Amino acid sequence: MNNKIKYIYKKSDLISVIKFLKNGYNWSVKRSNEIKKHFKGQKGNVPMGAYRKENGKFKIAILLFNQSNYFSKQENIISLCSMYAAKSHRGIPVINFVRKLTEDLHNFTITNYSPNEIAYKIWKSVGWKNMRVKKIQLGFAKKFPFFKLRNIKNLFDYTLGKKIHYNYI
């Protein structure tokens, strides 16, 4: 088994990984195109994805979104999205992939805000820690007042994060 992870730095190389993920997750063409559009704005020397191939076929792949330099901070941050493994490479091969990915990207803060339960367990198995996050939903409407907060009392309640234990990374 080839344990080498390849990283994608060119947008043109990303197409085949998105196709693999589309087939694995049974995404619509619309979903795949939305993801491709997201990468049009990604700049810098940050990988856009990673994968493992065997005999010329994708076995494991993941997308990596560059989240660096938000709010004028000079931090290297990558957010994970949509990891998929062929059935033959689930279990130990995925854990090895995740461990190697984490080692290779040690210069980055790596986040995963919405893993499913299985992915959560995989990332925890290689030493990932929980993050305390707070989600605020803001919606826009066609009529005045043009926006709506789901729970306005939590907008400025900074103690909320101390009371909640999130199950996901």
Short mmCIF file of N, CA and C in Angstrom, two decimals:
data_model
loop_
_atom_site.label_atom_id
_atom_site.label_comp_id
_atom_site.label_asym_id
_atom_site.label_seq_id
_atom_site.Cartn_x
_atom_site.Cartn_y
_atom_site.Cartn_z
N MET A 1 0.84 -1.17 0.00
CA MET A 1 0.00 0.00 0.00
C MET A 1 0.89 1.24 0.00
N ASN A 2 0.53 2.21 -0.84
CA ASN A 2 1.26 3.46 -0.93
C ASN A 2 0.69 4.43 0.09
N ASN A 3 1.50 4.85 1.05
CA ASN A 3 1.03 5.75 2.09
C ASN A 3 1.34 7.21 1.79
N LYS A 4 1.85 7.49 0.60
CA LYS A 4 2.23 8.86 0.26
C LYS A 4 1.00 9.71 -0.02
N ILE A 5 0.99 10.89 0.60
CA ILE A 5 -0.08 11.86 0.36
C ILE A 5 0.44 12.89 -0.63
N LYS A 6 -0.36 13.19 -1.61
CA LYS A 6 -0.05 14.24 -2.59
C LYS A 6 -0.90 15.45 -2.25
N TYR A 7 -0.31 16.62 -2.37
CA TYR A 7 -1.01 17.87 -2.09
C TYR A 7 -1.25 18.63 -3.38
N ILE A 8 -2.39 19.31 -3.43
CA ILE A 8 -2.79 20.04 -4.63
C ILE A 8 -2.55 21.53 -4.41
N TYR A 9 -1.77 22.11 -5.31
CA TYR A 9 -1.49 23.54 -5.25
C TYR A 9 -2.01 24.29 -6.47
N LYS A 10 -2.33 23.56 -7.53
CA LYS A 10 -2.84 24.18 -8.76
C LYS A 10 -4.33 23.86 -8.91
N LYS A 11 -5.10 24.88 -9.26
CA LYS A 11 -6.54 24.70 -9.40
C LYS A 11 -6.89 23.66 -10.46
N SER A 12 -6.08 23.55 -11.49
CA SER A 12 -6.35 22.58 -12.56
C SER A 12 -6.24 21.14 -12.04
N ASP A 13 -5.42 20.91 -11.02
CA ASP A 13 -5.27 19.56 -10.45
C ASP A 13 -6.42 19.21 -9.50
N LEU A 14 -7.19 20.21 -9.13
CA LEU A 14 -8.27 20.02 -8.17
C LEU A 14 -9.50 19.33 -8.78
N ILE A 15 -9.66 19.45 -10.08
CA ILE A 15 -10.85 18.94 -10.77
C ILE A 15 -11.05 17.44 -10.53
N SER A 16 -9.99 16.66 -10.65
CA SER A 16 -10.13 15.21 -10.50
C SER A 16 -10.46 14.81 -9.06
N VAL A 17 -9.96 15.57 -8.08
CA VAL A 17 -10.30 15.29 -6.69
C VAL A 17 -11.77 15.61 -6.42
N ILE A 18 -12.23 16.73 -6.94
CA ILE A 18 -13.64 17.09 -6.77
C ILE A 18 -14.53 16.05 -7.44
N LYS A 19 -14.11 15.53 -8.58
CA LYS A 19 -14.89 14.48 -9.26
C LYS A 19 -14.95 13.21 -8.40
N PHE A 20 -13.83 12.82 -7.79
CA PHE A 20 -13.80 11.66 -6.89
C PHE A 20 -14.76 11.87 -5.72
N LEU A 21 -14.71 13.06 -5.11
CA LEU A 21 -15.60 13.37 -3.99
C LEU A 21 -17.06 13.41 -4.44
N LYS A 22 -17.30 13.96 -5.62
CA LYS A 22 -18.67 14.02 -6.17
C LYS A 22 -19.24 12.62 -6.32
N ASN A 23 -18.46 11.72 -6.87
CA ASN A 23 -18.92 10.33 -7.04
C ASN A 23 -19.11 9.64 -5.69
N GLY A 24 -18.19 9.86 -4.77
CA GLY A 24 -18.27 9.22 -3.46
C GLY A 24 -19.46 9.70 -2.64
N TYR A 25 -19.69 11.00 -2.67
CA TYR A 25 -20.79 11.58 -1.89
C TYR A 25 -22.09 11.71 -2.68
N ASN A 26 -22.02 11.36 -3.95
CA ASN A 26 -23.19 11.48 -4.83
C ASN A 26 -23.69 12.93 -4.89
N TRP A 27 -22.74 13.86 -5.02
CA TRP A 27 -23.06 15.27 -5.11
C TRP A 27 -23.73 15.57 -6.43
N SER A 28 -24.48 16.64 -6.44
CA SER A 28 -25.04 17.16 -7.69
C SER A 28 -23.95 17.94 -8.43
N VAL A 29 -24.18 18.19 -9.68
CA VAL A 29 -23.26 19.01 -10.46
C VAL A 29 -23.20 20.41 -9.86
N LYS A 30 -24.35 20.90 -9.39
CA LYS A 30 -24.40 22.23 -8.78
C LYS A 30 -23.48 22.32 -7.57
N ARG A 31 -23.51 21.31 -6.71
CA ARG A 31 -22.65 21.28 -5.51
C ARG A 31 -21.17 21.29 -5.91
N SER A 32 -20.82 20.47 -6.88
CA SER A 32 -19.43 20.41 -7.35
C SER A 32 -18.98 21.76 -7.91
N ASN A 33 -19.85 22.40 -8.66
CA ASN A 33 -19.51 23.71 -9.24
C ASN A 33 -19.36 24.78 -8.16
N GLU A 34 -20.18 24.71 -7.12
CA GLU A 34 -20.05 25.67 -6.01
C GLU A 34 -18.69 25.52 -5.33
N ILE A 35 -18.26 24.29 -5.15
CA ILE A 35 -16.95 24.05 -4.53
C ILE A 35 -15.83 24.57 -5.43
N LYS A 36 -15.93 24.30 -6.72
CA LYS A 36 -14.91 24.81 -7.67
C LYS A 36 -14.83 26.33 -7.60
N LYS A 37 -15.98 26.99 -7.53
CA LYS A 37 -16.01 28.46 -7.45
C LYS A 37 -15.32 28.96 -6.20
N HIS A 38 -15.49 28.24 -5.10
CA HIS A 38 -14.85 28.67 -3.85
C HIS A 38 -13.33 28.77 -4.02
N PHE A 39 -12.75 27.86 -4.76
CA PHE A 39 -11.30 27.83 -4.90
C PHE A 39 -10.77 28.89 -5.86
N LYS A 40 -11.63 29.52 -6.64
CA LYS A 40 -11.17 30.58 -7.54
C LYS A 40 -10.53 31.72 -6.77
N GLY A 41 -11.01 31.97 -5.57
CA GLY A 41 -10.47 33.05 -4.76
C GLY A 41 -9.31 32.66 -3.87
N GLN A 42 -8.99 31.38 -3.82
CA GLN A 42 -7.92 30.93 -2.92
C GLN A 42 -6.57 31.24 -3.52
N LYS A 43 -5.74 31.91 -2.73
CA LYS A 43 -4.41 32.33 -3.19
C LYS A 43 -3.37 31.89 -2.18
N GLY A 44 -2.13 31.94 -2.63
CA GLY A 44 -1.03 31.66 -1.72
C GLY A 44 -0.48 30.26 -1.87
N ASN A 45 0.45 29.95 -1.01
CA ASN A 45 1.13 28.65 -1.03
C ASN A 45 0.47 27.66 -0.09
N VAL A 46 -0.83 27.65 -0.06
CA VAL A 46 -1.58 26.77 0.82
C VAL A 46 -2.21 25.68 -0.03
N PRO A 47 -2.05 24.41 0.36
CA PRO A 47 -2.66 23.35 -0.45
C PRO A 47 -4.19 23.46 -0.46
N MET A 48 -4.78 23.13 -1.59
CA MET A 48 -6.24 23.18 -1.75
C MET A 48 -6.88 21.82 -1.50
N GLY A 49 -6.06 20.80 -1.46
CA GLY A 49 -6.57 19.46 -1.23
C GLY A 49 -5.42 18.49 -1.05
N ALA A 50 -5.79 17.28 -0.67
CA ALA A 50 -4.80 16.22 -0.50
C ALA A 50 -5.46 14.91 -0.89
N TYR A 51 -4.63 13.98 -1.36
CA TYR A 51 -5.19 12.70 -1.77
C TYR A 51 -4.15 11.59 -1.72
N ARG A 52 -4.65 10.38 -1.78
CA ARG A 52 -3.82 9.19 -1.89
C ARG A 52 -4.38 8.37 -3.04
N LYS A 53 -3.50 7.94 -3.92
CA LYS A 53 -3.88 7.11 -5.06
C LYS A 53 -3.17 5.77 -4.97
N GLU A 54 -3.81 4.76 -5.53
CA GLU A 54 -3.18 3.45 -5.73
C GLU A 54 -3.54 2.97 -7.11
N ASN A 55 -2.55 2.50 -7.83
CA ASN A 55 -2.76 2.01 -9.20
C ASN A 55 -3.50 3.03 -10.05
N GLY A 56 -3.17 4.30 -9.85
CA GLY A 56 -3.75 5.37 -10.64
C GLY A 56 -5.17 5.77 -10.26
N LYS A 57 -5.72 5.18 -9.20
CA LYS A 57 -7.09 5.50 -8.78
C LYS A 57 -7.08 6.15 -7.40
N PHE A 58 -7.94 7.16 -7.24
CA PHE A 58 -8.06 7.81 -5.95
C PHE A 58 -8.61 6.83 -4.93
N LYS A 59 -8.04 6.86 -3.73
CA LYS A 59 -8.51 6.03 -2.63
C LYS A 59 -9.01 6.86 -1.46
N ILE A 60 -8.33 8.00 -1.20
CA ILE A 60 -8.72 8.92 -0.13
C ILE A 60 -8.46 10.33 -0.65
N ALA A 61 -9.38 11.24 -0.35
CA ALA A 61 -9.17 12.64 -0.74
C ALA A 61 -9.88 13.56 0.25
N ILE A 62 -9.37 14.78 0.33
CA ILE A 62 -9.96 15.79 1.20
C ILE A 62 -9.69 17.16 0.59
N LEU A 63 -10.62 18.09 0.79
CA LEU A 63 -10.44 19.47 0.36
C LEU A 63 -9.94 20.29 1.54
N LEU A 64 -9.10 21.27 1.25
CA LEU A 64 -8.50 22.13 2.26
C LEU A 64 -8.76 23.59 1.88
N PHE A 65 -9.52 24.29 2.70
CA PHE A 65 -9.83 25.69 2.43
C PHE A 65 -8.89 26.58 3.22
N ASN A 66 -8.27 27.52 2.52
CA ASN A 66 -7.38 28.47 3.15
C ASN A 66 -8.21 29.49 3.92
N GLN A 67 -8.05 29.53 5.22
CA GLN A 67 -8.78 30.48 6.07
C GLN A 67 -7.82 31.49 6.69
N SER A 68 -6.62 31.60 6.15
CA SER A 68 -5.60 32.49 6.69
C SER A 68 -5.95 33.95 6.44
N ASN A 69 -5.36 34.79 7.26
CA ASN A 69 -5.42 36.24 7.10
C ASN A 69 -6.81 36.84 7.20
N TYR A 70 -7.68 36.23 7.95
CA TYR A 70 -8.97 36.84 8.23
C TYR A 70 -8.79 37.88 9.32
N PHE A 71 -9.49 38.96 9.23
CA PHE A 71 -9.44 40.05 10.19
C PHE A 71 -8.02 40.59 10.34
N SER A 72 -7.28 40.59 9.25
CA SER A 72 -5.91 41.14 9.19
C SER A 72 -4.93 40.43 10.11
N LYS A 73 -5.23 39.21 10.49
CA LYS A 73 -4.29 38.43 11.30
C LYS A 73 -3.43 37.60 10.36
N GLN A 74 -2.18 37.48 10.67
CA GLN A 74 -1.25 36.72 9.85
C GLN A 74 -1.07 35.32 10.41
N GLU A 75 -2.13 34.53 10.38
CA GLU A 75 -2.08 33.17 10.88
C GLU A 75 -2.34 32.20 9.73
N ASN A 76 -1.68 31.08 9.75
CA ASN A 76 -1.90 30.04 8.74
C ASN A 76 -2.98 29.10 9.24
N ILE A 77 -4.15 29.19 8.63
CA ILE A 77 -5.30 28.39 9.05
C ILE A 77 -5.87 27.66 7.84
N ILE A 78 -6.11 26.37 8.01
CA ILE A 78 -6.75 25.55 6.98
C ILE A 78 -8.00 24.94 7.60
N SER A 79 -9.07 24.98 6.83
CA SER A 79 -10.31 24.34 7.26
C SER A 79 -10.56 23.12 6.38
N LEU A 80 -10.82 22.00 7.01
CA LEU A 80 -11.05 20.75 6.29
C LEU A 80 -12.46 20.69 5.75
N CYS A 81 -12.61 20.00 4.62
CA CYS A 81 -13.93 19.85 4.02
C CYS A 81 -13.99 18.54 3.24
N SER A 82 -15.01 17.77 3.47
CA SER A 82 -15.38 16.64 2.60
C SER A 82 -14.30 15.59 2.38
N MET A 83 -13.84 14.96 3.43
CA MET A 83 -12.92 13.83 3.25
C MET A 83 -13.73 12.60 2.86
N TYR A 84 -13.23 11.87 1.88
CA TYR A 84 -13.91 10.64 1.45
C TYR A 84 -12.86 9.57 1.20
N ALA A 85 -13.18 8.35 1.58
CA ALA A 85 -12.30 7.20 1.34
C ALA A 85 -13.09 6.10 0.65
N ALA A 86 -12.45 5.47 -0.31
CA ALA A 86 -13.06 4.30 -0.95
C ALA A 86 -13.26 3.24 0.12
N LYS A 87 -14.24 2.37 -0.06
CA LYS A 87 -14.54 1.35 0.95
C LYS A 87 -13.32 0.52 1.31
N SER A 88 -12.47 0.26 0.34
CA SER A 88 -11.27 -0.55 0.58
C SER A 88 -10.25 0.16 1.46
N HIS A 89 -10.41 1.46 1.66
CA HIS A 89 -9.41 2.23 2.41
C HIS A 89 -9.98 2.92 3.64
N ARG A 90 -11.06 2.40 4.15
CA ARG A 90 -11.64 2.93 5.38
C ARG A 90 -11.01 2.20 6.56
N GLY A 91 -11.07 2.81 7.72
CA GLY A 91 -10.46 2.19 8.91
C GLY A 91 -9.03 2.66 9.06
N ILE A 92 -8.10 1.73 9.22
CA ILE A 92 -6.68 2.04 9.47
C ILE A 92 -6.07 2.92 8.36
N PRO A 93 -6.32 2.64 7.06
CA PRO A 93 -5.75 3.53 6.04
C PRO A 93 -6.16 5.00 6.21
N VAL A 94 -7.41 5.25 6.60
CA VAL A 94 -7.86 6.62 6.80
C VAL A 94 -7.16 7.23 8.01
N ILE A 95 -7.02 6.47 9.08
CA ILE A 95 -6.33 6.97 10.27
C ILE A 95 -4.89 7.33 9.93
N ASN A 96 -4.21 6.47 9.16
CA ASN A 96 -2.84 6.77 8.73
C ASN A 96 -2.79 8.03 7.86
N PHE A 97 -3.76 8.18 6.96
CA PHE A 97 -3.86 9.36 6.10
C PHE A 97 -4.01 10.62 6.95
N VAL A 98 -4.93 10.58 7.91
CA VAL A 98 -5.21 11.72 8.78
C VAL A 98 -3.98 12.05 9.63
N ARG A 99 -3.32 11.04 10.15
CA ARG A 99 -2.12 11.27 10.96
C ARG A 99 -1.03 11.94 10.13
N LYS A 100 -0.80 11.44 8.92
CA LYS A 100 0.23 12.00 8.04
C LYS A 100 -0.14 13.42 7.61
N LEU A 101 -1.41 13.65 7.30
CA LEU A 101 -1.88 14.98 6.91
C LEU A 101 -1.63 15.97 8.05
N THR A 102 -1.96 15.57 9.26
CA THR A 102 -1.76 16.42 10.43
C THR A 102 -0.28 16.73 10.62
N GLU A 103 0.58 15.73 10.46
CA GLU A 103 2.03 15.94 10.59
C GLU A 103 2.54 16.89 9.51
N ASP A 104 2.12 16.65 8.26
CA ASP A 104 2.60 17.46 7.15
C ASP A 104 2.18 18.92 7.26
N LEU A 105 1.01 19.16 7.82
CA LEU A 105 0.48 20.52 7.91
C LEU A 105 0.70 21.13 9.29
N HIS A 106 1.81 20.75 9.95
CA HIS A 106 2.08 21.21 11.30
C HIS A 106 2.25 22.73 11.41
N ASN A 107 2.54 23.42 10.31
CA ASN A 107 2.69 24.87 10.35
C ASN A 107 1.35 25.61 10.29
N PHE A 108 0.27 24.87 10.20
CA PHE A 108 -1.06 25.46 10.09
C PHE A 108 -1.89 25.11 11.32
N THR A 109 -2.82 26.00 11.64
CA THR A 109 -3.89 25.64 12.55
C THR A 109 -4.93 24.98 11.65
N ILE A 110 -5.30 23.76 11.97
CA ILE A 110 -6.25 23.01 11.14
C ILE A 110 -7.57 22.93 11.88
N THR A 111 -8.63 23.32 11.20
CA THR A 111 -9.96 23.29 11.82
C THR A 111 -10.90 22.39 11.02
N ASN A 112 -11.89 21.90 11.72
CA ASN A 112 -12.96 21.12 11.09
C ASN A 112 -14.23 21.43 11.87
N TYR A 113 -15.02 22.35 11.36
CA TYR A 113 -16.18 22.84 12.10
C TYR A 113 -17.40 21.93 12.03
N SER A 114 -17.46 21.04 11.05
CA SER A 114 -18.70 20.26 10.91
C SER A 114 -18.45 18.80 10.53
N PRO A 115 -17.61 18.10 11.28
CA PRO A 115 -17.41 16.69 10.95
C PRO A 115 -18.61 15.85 11.36
N ASN A 116 -18.82 14.75 10.65
CA ASN A 116 -19.84 13.82 11.14
C ASN A 116 -19.24 13.03 12.30
N GLU A 117 -20.03 12.18 12.91
CA GLU A 117 -19.58 11.48 14.12
C GLU A 117 -18.36 10.59 13.86
N ILE A 118 -18.33 9.93 12.72
CA ILE A 118 -17.20 9.05 12.40
C ILE A 118 -15.93 9.86 12.19
N ALA A 119 -16.05 10.95 11.42
CA ALA A 119 -14.88 11.80 11.18
C ALA A 119 -14.36 12.39 12.49
N TYR A 120 -15.28 12.78 13.36
CA TYR A 120 -14.89 13.31 14.66
C TYR A 120 -14.02 12.31 15.42
N LYS A 121 -14.44 11.05 15.43
CA LYS A 121 -13.68 10.01 16.14
C LYS A 121 -12.31 9.79 15.49
N ILE A 122 -12.26 9.85 14.17
CA ILE A 122 -10.99 9.67 13.46
C ILE A 122 -10.01 10.78 13.83
N TRP A 123 -10.46 12.04 13.76
CA TRP A 123 -9.58 13.16 14.07
C TRP A 123 -9.15 13.13 15.54
N LYS A 124 -10.06 12.77 16.43
CA LYS A 124 -9.70 12.66 17.85
C LYS A 124 -8.66 11.57 18.07
N SER A 125 -8.73 10.49 17.28
CA SER A 125 -7.80 9.37 17.46
C SER A 125 -6.35 9.74 17.16
N VAL A 126 -6.15 10.82 16.41
CA VAL A 126 -4.78 11.25 16.11
C VAL A 126 -4.38 12.48 16.92
N GLY A 127 -5.15 12.77 17.99
CA GLY A 127 -4.74 13.80 18.92
C GLY A 127 -5.39 15.15 18.78
N TRP A 128 -6.38 15.27 17.93
CA TRP A 128 -7.07 16.56 17.80
C TRP A 128 -7.84 16.89 19.06
N LYS A 129 -8.01 18.18 19.30
CA LYS A 129 -8.73 18.65 20.49
C LYS A 129 -10.03 19.34 20.07
N ASN A 130 -10.96 19.41 21.01
CA ASN A 130 -12.21 20.14 20.78
C ASN A 130 -11.94 21.64 20.80
N MET A 131 -12.71 22.36 20.01
CA MET A 131 -12.66 23.82 20.03
C MET A 131 -13.97 24.33 20.61
N ARG A 132 -13.89 25.41 21.32
CA ARG A 132 -15.11 26.07 21.78
C ARG A 132 -15.47 27.09 20.71
N VAL A 133 -16.64 26.94 20.14
CA VAL A 133 -17.10 27.86 19.12
C VAL A 133 -18.51 28.32 19.45
N LYS A 134 -18.87 29.44 18.88
CA LYS A 134 -20.21 29.96 19.04
C LYS A 134 -20.75 30.28 17.66
N LYS A 135 -21.93 29.79 17.38
CA LYS A 135 -22.54 29.99 16.07
C LYS A 135 -23.67 31.01 16.21
N ILE A 136 -23.59 32.03 15.39
CA ILE A 136 -24.65 33.03 15.33
C ILE A 136 -25.23 33.00 13.93
N GLN A 137 -26.52 32.83 13.83
CA GLN A 137 -27.17 32.82 12.52
C GLN A 137 -27.81 34.17 12.28
N LEU A 138 -27.56 34.71 11.13
CA LEU A 138 -28.12 35.99 10.74
C LEU A 138 -28.76 35.79 9.37
N GLY A 139 -30.02 36.13 9.26
CA GLY A 139 -30.72 35.97 7.99
C GLY A 139 -31.15 37.32 7.46
N PHE A 140 -31.32 37.41 6.16
CA PHE A 140 -31.76 38.64 5.53
C PHE A 140 -33.16 38.44 4.96
N ALA A 141 -33.98 39.48 5.03
CA ALA A 141 -35.36 39.42 4.55
C ALA A 141 -35.59 40.52 3.52
N LYS A 142 -36.65 40.36 2.73
CA LYS A 142 -36.97 41.34 1.71
C LYS A 142 -37.65 42.58 2.28
N LYS A 143 -38.23 42.46 3.47
CA LYS A 143 -38.96 43.57 4.08
C LYS A 143 -38.21 44.09 5.30
N PHE A 144 -38.49 45.33 5.64
CA PHE A 144 -37.90 45.94 6.83
C PHE A 144 -38.18 45.06 8.05
N PRO A 145 -37.24 44.74 8.91
CA PRO A 145 -35.95 45.37 9.14
C PRO A 145 -34.80 44.75 8.35
N PHE A 146 -35.06 43.91 7.37
CA PHE A 146 -34.10 43.34 6.44
C PHE A 146 -33.17 42.28 7.00
N PHE A 147 -33.12 42.10 8.28
CA PHE A 147 -32.34 41.00 8.85
C PHE A 147 -33.04 40.49 10.10
N LYS A 148 -32.67 39.28 10.47
CA LYS A 148 -33.31 38.65 11.62
C LYS A 148 -32.28 37.79 12.35
N LEU A 149 -32.19 37.96 13.62
CA LEU A 149 -31.32 37.12 14.44
C LEU A 149 -32.16 36.01 15.05
N ARG A 150 -31.61 34.81 15.05
CA ARG A 150 -32.33 33.67 15.62
C ARG A 150 -32.56 33.83 17.11
N ASN A 151 -31.53 34.23 17.80
CA ASN A 151 -31.63 34.35 19.26
C ASN A 151 -30.84 35.58 19.68
N ILE A 152 -31.48 36.71 19.65
CA ILE A 152 -30.79 37.98 19.87
C ILE A 152 -30.13 38.07 21.25
N LYS A 153 -30.67 37.38 22.26
CA LYS A 153 -30.07 37.47 23.60
C LYS A 153 -28.68 36.85 23.64
N ASN A 154 -28.36 35.94 22.70
CA ASN A 154 -27.04 35.31 22.68
C ASN A 154 -26.01 36.08 21.86
N LEU A 155 -26.46 37.15 21.17
CA LEU A 155 -25.54 37.88 20.31
C LEU A 155 -24.36 38.44 21.09
N PHE A 156 -24.61 38.98 22.28
CA PHE A 156 -23.52 39.57 23.06
C PHE A 156 -23.29 38.83 24.37
N ASP A 157 -23.77 37.62 24.47
CA ASP A 157 -23.60 36.82 25.67
C ASP A 157 -22.35 35.97 25.52
N TYR A 158 -21.21 36.49 25.95
CA TYR A 158 -19.95 35.78 25.77
C TYR A 158 -19.76 34.65 26.78
N THR A 159 -20.63 34.51 27.73
CA THR A 159 -20.53 33.43 28.69
C THR A 159 -21.13 32.14 28.14
N LEU A 160 -21.85 32.22 27.04
CA LEU A 160 -22.51 31.06 26.46
C LEU A 160 -21.51 29.94 26.16
N GLY A 161 -20.36 30.30 25.60
CA GLY A 161 -19.37 29.31 25.24
C GLY A 161 -18.85 28.51 26.42
N LYS A 162 -18.91 29.06 27.62
CA LYS A 162 -18.45 28.36 28.82
C LYS A 162 -19.44 27.31 29.27
N LYS A 163 -20.70 27.44 28.85
CA LYS A 163 -21.75 26.56 29.30
C LYS A 163 -22.00 25.37 28.37
N ILE A 164 -21.48 25.45 27.15
CA ILE A 164 -21.79 24.43 26.15
C ILE A 164 -20.57 23.57 25.88
N HIS A 165 -20.77 22.29 25.81
CA HIS A 165 -19.72 21.37 25.39
C HIS A 165 -20.13 20.81 24.03
N TYR A 166 -19.39 21.15 23.00
CA TYR A 166 -19.72 20.70 21.65
C TYR A 166 -19.16 19.30 21.44
N ASN A 167 -19.91 18.49 20.70
CA ASN A 167 -19.49 17.12 20.43
C ASN A 167 -18.58 17.01 19.23
N TYR A 168 -18.46 18.08 18.46
CA TYR A 168 -17.66 18.03 17.24
C TYR A 168 -16.48 18.97 17.35
N ILE A 169 -15.50 18.71 16.53
CA ILE A 169 -14.28 19.53 16.51
C ILE A 169 -14.65 20.92 16.06
#
